Amino acid sequence: MMRTLLAILLFVVVQTAQAEEVLLDRIVALVNDDVVLQSELEAELASVRQNLEQRDVRMPPADELRAQVLDRLIIQTLQMNVAERRGIRVDSATLDAAVRRVAERNNLSLEGLRDALSGQGMNMSVFRAQLRRDITINRLRQQVMNQRLDVTEQEIQQFIERNRSLDRDYRLSQILISVPEAASADVIETARREADTVIERLDSGESFARVATAASDARNALEGGDLGWVPASQLPSAAASAIRDLQPGEHTAALRTPAGFQIYRLEDTRGSSEAMVEQSRVRHILIQPNEVVSNEDARLRLSSLRSRIESGGDFADLARANSDDPGSASNGGAIGWVDPANLPDSFGEAINSLDVGETSDIFRTRGGWHIAQVLERRTRDASESIAREEAEQAIRERKREEEIELWLRELRNEAYIERRLGGG
């Protein structure tokens, strides 16, 4: 009798636990052929709440926050679906390296990172999954933007002329009230009224970060709309003009953009540094390990060559006779003027530590083993070619923000999405 009673009680406990698990993992959104689960929503909500608390941002109403977080998960799901179709994968080695970088940026060992995550209620496997997702989405966006963005010669020339005098960086936050592509006049007017309401909330003293978290349609809404430092040259001209007249703490009016209505808040300003580039004229000798030449053989061979150079041997002659770099060997190892910052880390470090005429110690890059010499050094202002590169990059960055919003809107418009939040 006692065993029967215990069996019944155990059955009830198991059934109750299973029911709670089913309730926890109920579907809160359908996204094409995929789903967003209640457990995923709760985990993301906890992360967002913690982030807002750390940034001392007052929590928006619970239903608004929940809806915003669900929208974020829906957009993430859509992007992950596209990434899967395109075959974008993040291998374990890349993920391991990303985890180490996170730990290093926070001055933690891997064990310390694991403990820190545990203190925040997150285990390493969940963190790795989130990091893998973020890397995948970043790769997808880069791939998509490379296909969608185009910068013309005329745009580059106009940019250079227009922005010669722009030497400011702005720390900005934004609120976006999105407007669908080819929207009707009624839809645009509704968005305009919503933007006006946001302005009224801001003018009444409500925190910009709180309003952004609750009302913004931009993908950084849950970060309080924080855009970080933005060079003036990367802003649309209308936004740059409006922000130029602001004092830190002030916000713009609602500006009409292709994405909708945008409101910027100026947090801080700083002067951009002059673009001076230190270059080195370099030559090197490369020995590449292969099936016949081991790593140790390559190092010993370079050690012998370095000793001959130190004893008066001609670097150029030895490079022509021994270097495995086909691009420079015939020129005596010369690779011309380079910016060490643009070289592989180990190569740049070796170059930076040399005096002019000095031969480096043996060092390794992905290409193999090297020794190098610095023949000359010079410091110069940004050349026309560098200015053009910076112009093209700035135009791409400026277009990228709007283009990503347009692309995400297209994903939403083309997808089947059904939200099942209910009253929760």
GROMACS .gro file of C-alpha atoms in nm:
model
  424
    1MET     CA    1   0.000   0.000   0.000
    2MET     CA    2   0.279   0.239   0.095
    3ARG     CA    3   0.470   0.159  -0.226
    4THR     CA    4   0.156   0.220  -0.432
    5LEU     CA    5   0.103   0.558  -0.263
    6LEU     CA    6   0.466   0.655  -0.325
    7ALA     CA    7   0.438   0.552  -0.688
    8ILE     CA    8   0.127   0.768  -0.729
    9LEU     CA    9   0.298   1.066  -0.566
   10LEU     CA   10   0.606   1.019  -0.784
   11PHE     CA   11   0.388   1.001  -1.094
   12VAL     CA   12   0.213   1.326  -0.996
   13VAL     CA   13   0.547   1.503  -0.936
   14VAL     CA   14   0.685   1.388  -1.271
   15GLN     CA   15   0.370   1.487  -1.456
   16THR     CA   16   0.371   1.829  -1.287
   17ALA     CA   17   0.736   1.887  -1.377
   18GLN     CA   18   0.672   1.780  -1.735
   19ALA     CA   19   0.371   2.010  -1.756
   20GLU     CA   20   0.578   2.301  -1.626
   21GLU     CA   21   0.850   2.222  -1.881
   22VAL     CA   22   0.594   2.214  -2.162
   23LEU     CA   23   0.452   2.545  -2.039
   24LEU     CA   24   0.801   2.696  -2.024
   25ASP     CA   25   0.878   2.584  -2.378
   26ARG     CA   26   0.551   2.681  -2.540
   27ILE     CA   27   0.579   2.853  -2.876
   28VAL     CA   28   0.567   3.234  -2.855
   29ALA     CA   29   0.624   3.301  -3.227
   30LEU     CA   30   0.616   3.119  -3.560
   31VAL     CA   31   0.883   3.241  -3.804
   32ASN     CA   32   0.841   3.074  -4.144
   33ASP     CA   33   0.920   2.707  -4.067
   34ASP     CA   34   1.093   2.790  -3.740
   35VAL     CA   35   0.970   2.876  -3.390
   36VAL     CA   36   1.069   3.096  -3.098
   37LEU     CA   37   1.015   2.927  -2.762
   38GLN     CA   38   0.910   3.074  -2.430
   39SER     CA   39   1.239   2.954  -2.275
   40GLU     CA   40   1.437   3.146  -2.539
   41LEU     CA   41   1.231   3.458  -2.475
   42GLU     CA   42   1.279   3.435  -2.098
   43ALA     CA   43   1.656   3.384  -2.134
   44GLU     CA   44   1.688   3.684  -2.368
   45LEU     CA   45   1.466   3.895  -2.139
   46ALA     CA   46   1.689   3.816  -1.842
   47SER     CA   47   1.998   3.916  -2.041
   48VAL     CA   48   1.839   4.242  -2.159
   49ARG     CA   49   1.716   4.334  -1.810
   50GLN     CA   50   2.062   4.274  -1.668
   51ASN     CA   51   2.216   4.490  -1.940
   52LEU     CA   52   1.971   4.773  -1.872
   53GLU     CA   53   2.037   4.753  -1.498
   54GLN     CA   54   2.414   4.768  -1.551
   55ARG     CA   55   2.369   5.076  -1.770
   56ASP     CA   56   2.137   5.230  -1.509
   57VAL     CA   57   1.850   5.259  -1.758
   58ARG     CA   58   1.503   5.267  -1.610
   59MET     CA   59   1.303   4.963  -1.717
   60PRO     CA   60   1.027   5.027  -1.971
   61PRO     CA   61   0.685   4.869  -1.904
   62ALA     CA   62   0.711   4.490  -1.895
   63ASP     CA   63   0.480   4.432  -2.194
   64GLU     CA   64   0.673   4.680  -2.412
   65LEU     CA   65   1.006   4.524  -2.318
   66ARG     CA   66   0.875   4.173  -2.381
   67ALA     CA   67   0.744   4.273  -2.724
   68GLN     CA   68   1.078   4.437  -2.816
   69VAL     CA   69   1.277   4.133  -2.708
   70LEU     CA   70   1.046   3.901  -2.903
   71ASP     CA   71   1.095   4.119  -3.212
   72ARG     CA   72   1.472   4.088  -3.167
   73LEU     CA   73   1.447   3.708  -3.147
   74ILE     CA   74   1.227   3.699  -3.457
   75ILE     CA   75   1.479   3.906  -3.654
   76GLN     CA   76   1.764   3.687  -3.529
   77THR     CA   77   1.575   3.375  -3.636
   78LEU     CA   78   1.513   3.517  -3.984
   79GLN     CA   79   1.882   3.602  -4.022
   80MET     CA   80   1.998   3.262  -3.897
   81ASN     CA   81   1.766   3.097  -4.151
   82VAL     CA   82   1.924   3.299  -4.432
   83ALA     CA   83   2.273   3.218  -4.301
   84GLU     CA   84   2.192   2.847  -4.302
   85ARG     CA   85   2.066   2.864  -4.660
   86ARG     CA   86   2.386   3.044  -4.763
   87GLY     CA   87   2.602   2.786  -4.591
   88ILE     CA   88   2.755   3.029  -4.340
   89ARG     CA   89   2.914   2.831  -4.058
   90VAL     CA   90   3.134   2.918  -3.758
   91ASP     CA   91   3.383   2.641  -3.686
   92SER     CA   92   3.497   2.545  -3.338
   93ALA     CA   93   3.843   2.700  -3.378
   94THR     CA   94   3.694   3.039  -3.468
   95LEU     CA   95   3.449   3.016  -3.179
   96ASP     CA   96   3.725   2.918  -2.933
   97ALA     CA   97   3.932   3.218  -3.045
   98ALA     CA   98   3.632   3.448  -3.002
   99VAL     CA   99   3.574   3.318  -2.648
  100ARG     CA  100   3.941   3.381  -2.563
  101ARG     CA  101   3.915   3.738  -2.698
  102VAL     CA  102   3.612   3.804  -2.479
  103ALA     CA  103   3.801   3.674  -2.176
  104GLU     CA  104   4.111   3.881  -2.260
  105ARG     CA  105   3.908   4.200  -2.309
  106ASN     CA  106   3.769   4.151  -1.960
  107ASN     CA  107   4.111   4.061  -1.813
  108LEU     CA  108   3.990   3.711  -1.729
  109SER     CA  109   4.116   3.360  -1.778
  110LEU     CA  110   3.880   3.111  -1.941
  111GLU     CA  111   3.804   2.973  -1.595
  112GLY     CA  112   3.741   3.327  -1.471
  113LEU     CA  113   3.505   3.390  -1.762
  114ARG     CA  114   3.318   3.071  -1.681
  115ASP     CA  115   3.280   3.184  -1.319
  116ALA     CA  116   3.169   3.533  -1.426
  117LEU     CA  117   2.905   3.385  -1.656
  118SER     CA  118   2.787   3.155  -1.380
  119GLY     CA  119   2.749   3.457  -1.152
  120GLN     CA  120   2.517   3.606  -1.414
  121GLY     CA  121   2.310   3.288  -1.434
  122MET     CA  122   2.458   3.172  -1.768
  123ASN     CA  123   2.666   2.864  -1.843
  124MET     CA  124   2.948   2.846  -2.097
  125SER     CA  125   2.752   2.638  -2.348
  126VAL     CA  126   2.474   2.898  -2.368
  127PHE     CA  127   2.731   3.178  -2.398
  128ARG     CA  128   2.910   2.994  -2.679
  129ALA     CA  129   2.580   2.941  -2.859
  130GLN     CA  130   2.500   3.313  -2.838
  131LEU     CA  131   2.851   3.405  -2.953
  132ARG     CA  132   2.827   3.163  -3.247
  133ARG     CA  133   2.494   3.322  -3.343
  134ASP     CA  134   2.638   3.675  -3.325
  135ILE     CA  135   2.940   3.584  -3.539
  136THR     CA  136   2.716   3.408  -3.791
  137ILE     CA  137   2.485   3.709  -3.820
  138ASN     CA  138   2.780   3.948  -3.856
  139ARG     CA  139   2.923   3.735  -4.137
  140LEU     CA  140   2.584   3.720  -4.305
  141ARG     CA  141   2.537   4.097  -4.289
  142GLN     CA  142   2.886   4.154  -4.427
  143GLN     CA  143   2.813   3.918  -4.715
  144VAL     CA  144   2.476   4.075  -4.789
  145MET     CA  145   2.606   4.431  -4.769
  146ASN     CA  146   2.897   4.349  -5.001
  147GLN     CA  147   2.636   4.246  -5.257
  148ARG     CA  148   2.393   4.531  -5.201
  149LEU     CA  149   2.617   4.832  -5.144
  150ASP     CA  150   2.775   5.017  -5.434
  151VAL     CA  151   2.994   5.327  -5.414
  152THR     CA  152   3.041   5.531  -5.732
  153GLU     CA  153   3.337   5.744  -5.833
  154GLN     CA  154   3.113   6.052  -5.824
  155GLU     CA  155   3.010   5.977  -5.465
  156ILE     CA  156   3.376   5.945  -5.361
  157GLN     CA  157   3.473   6.278  -5.520
  158GLN     CA  158   3.171   6.458  -5.375
  159PHE     CA  159   3.244   6.311  -5.034
  160ILE     CA  160   3.607   6.426  -5.039
  161GLU     CA  161   3.509   6.780  -5.140
  162ARG     CA  162   3.219   6.807  -4.896
  163ASN     CA  163   3.400   6.667  -4.594
  164ARG     CA  164   3.746   6.821  -4.614
  165SER     CA  165   3.658   7.042  -4.317
  166LEU     CA  166   3.475   6.781  -4.109
  167ASP     CA  167   3.699   6.690  -3.820
  168ARG     CA  168   3.456   6.593  -3.547
  169ASP     CA  169   3.341   6.263  -3.399
  170TYR     CA  170   3.004   6.239  -3.226
  171ARG     CA  171   2.892   6.002  -2.950
  172LEU     CA  172   2.531   5.939  -3.048
  173SER     CA  173   2.215   5.757  -2.955
  174GLN     CA  174   1.919   5.714  -3.188
  175ILE     CA  175   1.550   5.633  -3.198
  176LEU     CA  176   1.405   5.500  -3.523
  177ILE     CA  177   1.036   5.497  -3.608
  178SER     CA  178   1.040   5.280  -3.917
  179VAL     CA  179   0.831   5.338  -4.227
  180PRO     CA  180   0.774   5.050  -4.472
  181GLU     CA  181   0.905   5.088  -4.824
  182ALA     CA  182   0.646   5.244  -5.063
  183ALA     CA  183   0.427   5.326  -4.763
  184SER     CA  184   0.098   5.507  -4.811
  185ALA     CA  185   0.049   5.865  -4.696
  186ASP     CA  186  -0.162   5.742  -4.403
  187VAL     CA  187   0.112   5.505  -4.285
  188ILE     CA  188   0.374   5.779  -4.311
  189GLU     CA  189   0.152   6.019  -4.118
  190THR     CA  190   0.096   5.760  -3.846
  191ALA     CA  191   0.472   5.714  -3.811
  192ARG     CA  192   0.519   6.091  -3.803
  193ARG     CA  193   0.268   6.121  -3.519
  194GLU     CA  194   0.447   5.840  -3.334
  195ALA     CA  195   0.775   6.027  -3.378
  196ASP     CA  196   0.609   6.344  -3.247
  197THR     CA  197   0.493   6.150  -2.942
  198VAL     CA  198   0.850   6.032  -2.884
  199ILE     CA  199   0.974   6.391  -2.905
  200GLU     CA  200   0.711   6.495  -2.648
  201ARG     CA  201   0.826   6.220  -2.412
  202LEU     CA  202   1.187   6.333  -2.449
  203ASP     CA  203   1.100   6.699  -2.403
  204SER     CA  204   0.909   6.614  -2.086
  205GLY     CA  205   1.231   6.482  -1.936
  206GLU     CA  206   1.197   6.107  -1.996
  207SER     CA  207   1.527   5.926  -2.042
  208PHE     CA  208   1.633   5.892  -2.406
  209ALA     CA  209   1.763   5.540  -2.338
  210ARG     CA  210   1.433   5.436  -2.180
  211VAL     CA  211   1.226   5.575  -2.466
  212ALA     CA  212   1.458   5.411  -2.719
  213THR     CA  213   1.430   5.077  -2.541
  214ALA     CA  214   1.051   5.097  -2.544
  215ALA     CA  215   0.973   5.268  -2.874
  216SER     CA  216   1.261   5.245  -3.122
  217ASP     CA  217   1.243   5.008  -3.419
  218ALA     CA  218   1.622   5.010  -3.467
  219ARG     CA  219   1.814   4.693  -3.393
  220ASN     CA  220   2.004   4.868  -3.110
  221ALA     CA  221   1.683   4.965  -2.929
  222LEU     CA  222   1.756   4.734  -2.637
  223GLU     CA  223   2.092   4.906  -2.590
  224GLY     CA  224   1.910   5.234  -2.536
  225GLY     CA  225   1.978   5.332  -2.897
  226ASP     CA  226   2.353   5.367  -2.832
  227LEU     CA  227   2.546   5.415  -3.159
  228GLY     CA  228   2.887   5.476  -3.001
  229TRP     CA  229   3.135   5.718  -3.160
  230VAL     CA  230   3.045   5.812  -3.519
  231PRO     CA  231   3.267   6.032  -3.741
  232ALA     CA  232   3.076   6.328  -3.878
  233SER     CA  233   3.178   6.217  -4.225
  234GLN     CA  234   2.979   5.894  -4.191
  235LEU     CA  235   2.649   6.066  -4.115
  236PRO     CA  236   2.386   6.153  -4.376
  237SER     CA  237   2.420   6.521  -4.460
  238ALA     CA  238   2.083   6.613  -4.304
  239ALA     CA  239   2.174   6.438  -3.978
  240ALA     CA  240   2.523   6.591  -3.972
  241SER     CA  241   2.376   6.938  -4.017
  242ALA     CA  242   2.121   6.887  -3.739
  243ILE     CA  243   2.371   6.734  -3.495
  244ARG     CA  244   2.633   7.003  -3.561
  245ASP     CA  245   2.411   7.261  -3.386
  246LEU     CA  246   2.345   7.046  -3.076
  247GLN     CA  247   2.501   7.062  -2.733
  248PRO     CA  248   2.572   6.733  -2.551
  249GLY     CA  249   2.247   6.609  -2.397
  250GLU     CA  250   2.026   6.762  -2.668
  251HIS     CA  251   1.839   6.575  -2.938
  252THR     CA  252   1.737   6.650  -3.295
  253ALA     CA  253   1.388   6.679  -3.433
  254ALA     CA  254   1.250   6.373  -3.610
  255LEU     CA  255   1.447   6.351  -3.937
  256ARG     CA  256   1.293   6.178  -4.237
  257THR     CA  257   1.526   5.911  -4.378
  258PRO     CA  258   1.477   5.612  -4.610
  259ALA     CA  259   1.433   5.394  -4.301
  260GLY     CA  260   1.165   5.615  -4.143
  261PHE     CA  261   1.190   5.893  -3.885
  262GLN     CA  262   1.514   5.913  -3.687
  263ILE     CA  263   1.587   6.111  -3.373
  264TYR     CA  264   1.950   6.153  -3.263
  265ARG     CA  265   2.076   6.252  -2.920
  266LEU     CA  266   2.426   6.399  -2.892
  267GLU     CA  267   2.609   6.247  -2.595
  268ASP     CA  268   2.957   6.393  -2.652
  269THR     CA  269   3.196   6.528  -2.917
  270ARG     CA  270   3.566   6.503  -2.981
  271GLY     CA  271   3.812   6.622  -3.244
  272SER     CA  272   3.935   6.370  -3.499
  273SER     CA  273   4.310   6.319  -3.501
  274GLU     CA  274   4.511   6.415  -3.805
  275ALA     CA  275   4.562   6.119  -4.036
  276MET     CA  276   4.943   6.083  -4.023
  277VAL     CA  277   5.090   5.752  -4.137
  278GLU     CA  278   5.431   5.618  -4.037
  279GLN     CA  279   5.571   5.395  -4.308
  280SER     CA  280   5.878   5.174  -4.333
  281ARG     CA  281   6.067   5.066  -4.644
  282VAL     CA  282   6.124   4.698  -4.581
  283ARG     CA  283   6.292   4.394  -4.730
  284HIS     CA  284   6.271   4.036  -4.605
  285ILE     CA  285   6.369   3.676  -4.666
  286LEU     CA  286   6.100   3.410  -4.638
  287ILE     CA  287   6.157   3.036  -4.591
  288GLN     CA  288   5.841   2.827  -4.618
  289PRO     CA  289   5.813   2.487  -4.446
  290ASN     CA  290   5.681   2.211  -4.671
  291GLU     CA  291   5.688   1.832  -4.711
  292VAL     CA  292   6.065   1.843  -4.742
  293VAL     CA  293   6.158   2.145  -4.526
  294SER     CA  294   6.046   2.113  -4.163
  295ASN     CA  295   5.985   2.408  -3.930
  296GLU     CA  296   6.319   2.340  -3.763
  297ASP     CA  297   6.498   2.321  -4.098
  298ALA     CA  298   6.347   2.657  -4.200
  299ARG     CA  299   6.455   2.821  -3.874
  300LEU     CA  300   6.810   2.682  -3.897
  301ARG     CA  301   6.841   2.796  -4.257
  302LEU     CA  302   6.728   3.149  -4.166
  303SER     CA  303   6.959   3.152  -3.865
  304SER     CA  304   7.249   3.074  -4.098
  305LEU     CA  305   7.143   3.348  -4.342
  306ARG     CA  306   7.108   3.600  -4.060
  307SER     CA  307   7.458   3.518  -3.935
  308ARG     CA  308   7.597   3.572  -4.285
  309ILE     CA  309   7.422   3.911  -4.306
  310GLU     CA  310   7.553   4.011  -3.964
  311SER     CA  311   7.903   3.916  -4.085
  312GLY     CA  312   7.874   4.149  -4.384
  313GLY     CA  313   7.686   3.937  -4.637
  314ASP     CA  314   7.463   4.124  -4.883
  315PHE     CA  315   7.096   4.096  -4.779
  316ALA     CA  316   6.969   4.150  -5.135
  317ASP     CA  317   7.192   3.880  -5.287
  318LEU     CA  318   7.094   3.631  -5.018
  319ALA     CA  319   6.724   3.712  -5.067
  320ARG     CA  320   6.749   3.657  -5.443
  321ALA     CA  321   6.918   3.321  -5.389
  322ASN     CA  322   6.714   3.190  -5.095
  323SER     CA  323   6.379   3.363  -5.038
  324ASP     CA  324   6.060   3.167  -5.109
  325ASP     CA  325   5.859   3.489  -5.166
  326PRO     CA  326   5.822   3.507  -5.547
  327GLY     CA  327   5.694   3.863  -5.530
  328SER     CA  328   6.003   4.010  -5.365
  329ALA     CA  329   6.293   3.764  -5.411
  330SER     CA  330   6.387   3.897  -5.755
  331ASN     CA  331   6.398   4.250  -5.605
  332GLY     CA  332   6.641   4.152  -5.333
  333GLY     CA  333   6.359   4.089  -5.086
  334ALA     CA  334   6.225   4.445  -5.118
  335ILE     CA  335   5.851   4.481  -5.046
  336GLY     CA  336   5.853   4.862  -5.064
  337TRP     CA  337   5.692   5.115  -4.834
  338VAL     CA  338   5.448   4.957  -4.588
  339ASP     CA  339   5.238   5.062  -4.292
  340PRO     CA  340   5.333   4.814  -4.016
  341ALA     CA  341   4.975   4.833  -3.886
  342ASN     CA  342   4.859   4.667  -4.209
  343LEU     CA  343   5.102   4.375  -4.178
  344PRO     CA  344   5.039   4.048  -3.990
  345ASP     CA  345   5.082   4.110  -3.616
  346SER     CA  346   5.414   3.925  -3.581
  347PHE     CA  347   5.557   4.099  -3.890
  348GLY     CA  348   5.446   4.443  -3.771
  349GLU     CA  349   5.589   4.384  -3.424
  350ALA     CA  350   5.923   4.275  -3.570
  351ILE     CA  351   5.940   4.583  -3.795
  352ASN     CA  352   5.842   4.828  -3.521
  353SER     CA  353   6.122   4.709  -3.291
  354LEU     CA  354   6.400   4.762  -3.548
  355ASP     CA  355   6.636   5.051  -3.601
  356VAL     CA  356   6.701   5.150  -3.962
  357GLY     CA  357   6.950   4.903  -4.112
  358GLU     CA  358   6.902   4.647  -3.835
  359THR     CA  359   6.821   4.283  -3.914
  360SER     CA  360   6.534   4.131  -3.720
  361ASP     CA  361   6.536   3.810  -3.522
  362ILE     CA  362   6.364   3.514  -3.687
  363PHE     CA  363   5.984   3.540  -3.667
  364ARG     CA  364   5.689   3.348  -3.805
  365THR     CA  365   5.370   3.436  -3.991
  366ARG     CA  366   5.117   3.215  -4.167
  367GLY     CA  367   5.339   3.235  -4.475
  368GLY     CA  368   5.642   3.083  -4.301
  369TRP     CA  369   5.958   3.202  -4.127
  370HIS     CA  370   6.115   3.545  -4.194
  371ILE     CA  371   6.398   3.780  -4.124
  372ALA     CA  372   6.355   4.146  -4.221
  373GLN     CA  373   6.533   4.480  -4.241
  374VAL     CA  374   6.404   4.836  -4.230
  375LEU     CA  375   6.584   5.047  -4.490
  376GLU     CA  376   6.408   5.381  -4.428
  377ARG     CA  377   6.126   5.534  -4.229
  378ARG     CA  378   5.899   5.828  -4.307
  379THR     CA  379   5.593   5.997  -4.159
  380ARG     CA  380   5.349   6.153  -4.399
  381ASP     CA  381   5.001   6.295  -4.415
  382ALA     CA  382   4.725   6.085  -4.570
  383SER     CA  383   4.777   6.063  -4.943
  384GLU     CA  384   4.506   6.100  -5.204
  385SER     CA  385   4.481   5.722  -5.227
  386ILE     CA  386   4.433   5.693  -4.852
  387ALA     CA  387   4.176   5.973  -4.861
  388ARG     CA  388   3.990   5.785  -5.132
  389GLU     CA  389   3.997   5.461  -4.933
  390GLU     CA  390   3.867   5.643  -4.626
  391ALA     CA  391   3.598   5.814  -4.834
  392GLU     CA  392   3.478   5.485  -4.981
  393GLN     CA  393   3.477   5.320  -4.640
  394ALA     CA  394   3.287   5.611  -4.483
  395ILE     CA  395   3.026   5.607  -4.760
  396ARG     CA  396   2.982   5.232  -4.720
  397GLU     CA  397   2.945   5.267  -4.342
  398ARG     CA  398   2.693   5.548  -4.385
  399LYS     CA  399   2.491   5.349  -4.636
  400ARG     CA  400   2.531   5.028  -4.439
  401GLU     CA  401   2.315   5.134  -4.145
  402GLU     CA  402   2.023   5.233  -4.365
  403GLU     CA  403   2.071   4.936  -4.598
  404ILE     CA  404   2.070   4.687  -4.310
  405GLU     CA  405   1.744   4.834  -4.180
  406LEU     CA  406   1.594   4.810  -4.529
  407TRP     CA  407   1.716   4.453  -4.570
  408LEU     CA  408   1.578   4.348  -4.230
  409ARG     CA  409   1.247   4.509  -4.324
  410GLU     CA  410   1.245   4.304  -4.645
  411LEU     CA  411   1.309   3.987  -4.445
  412ARG     CA  412   1.015   4.069  -4.219
  413ASN     CA  413   0.785   4.158  -4.507
  414GLU     CA  414   0.865   3.837  -4.697
  415ALA     CA  415   0.836   3.610  -4.392
  416TYR     CA  416   0.540   3.441  -4.228
  417ILE     CA  417   0.543   3.564  -3.868
  418GLU     CA  418   0.285   3.482  -3.605
  419ARG     CA  419   0.332   3.617  -3.251
  420ARG     CA  420   0.174   3.421  -2.965
  421LEU     CA  421   0.266   3.629  -2.664
  422GLY     CA  422  -0.086   3.656  -2.535
  423GLY     CA  423  -0.111   3.857  -2.219
  424GLY     CA  424   0.229   3.737  -2.080
   0.00000   0.00000   0.00000
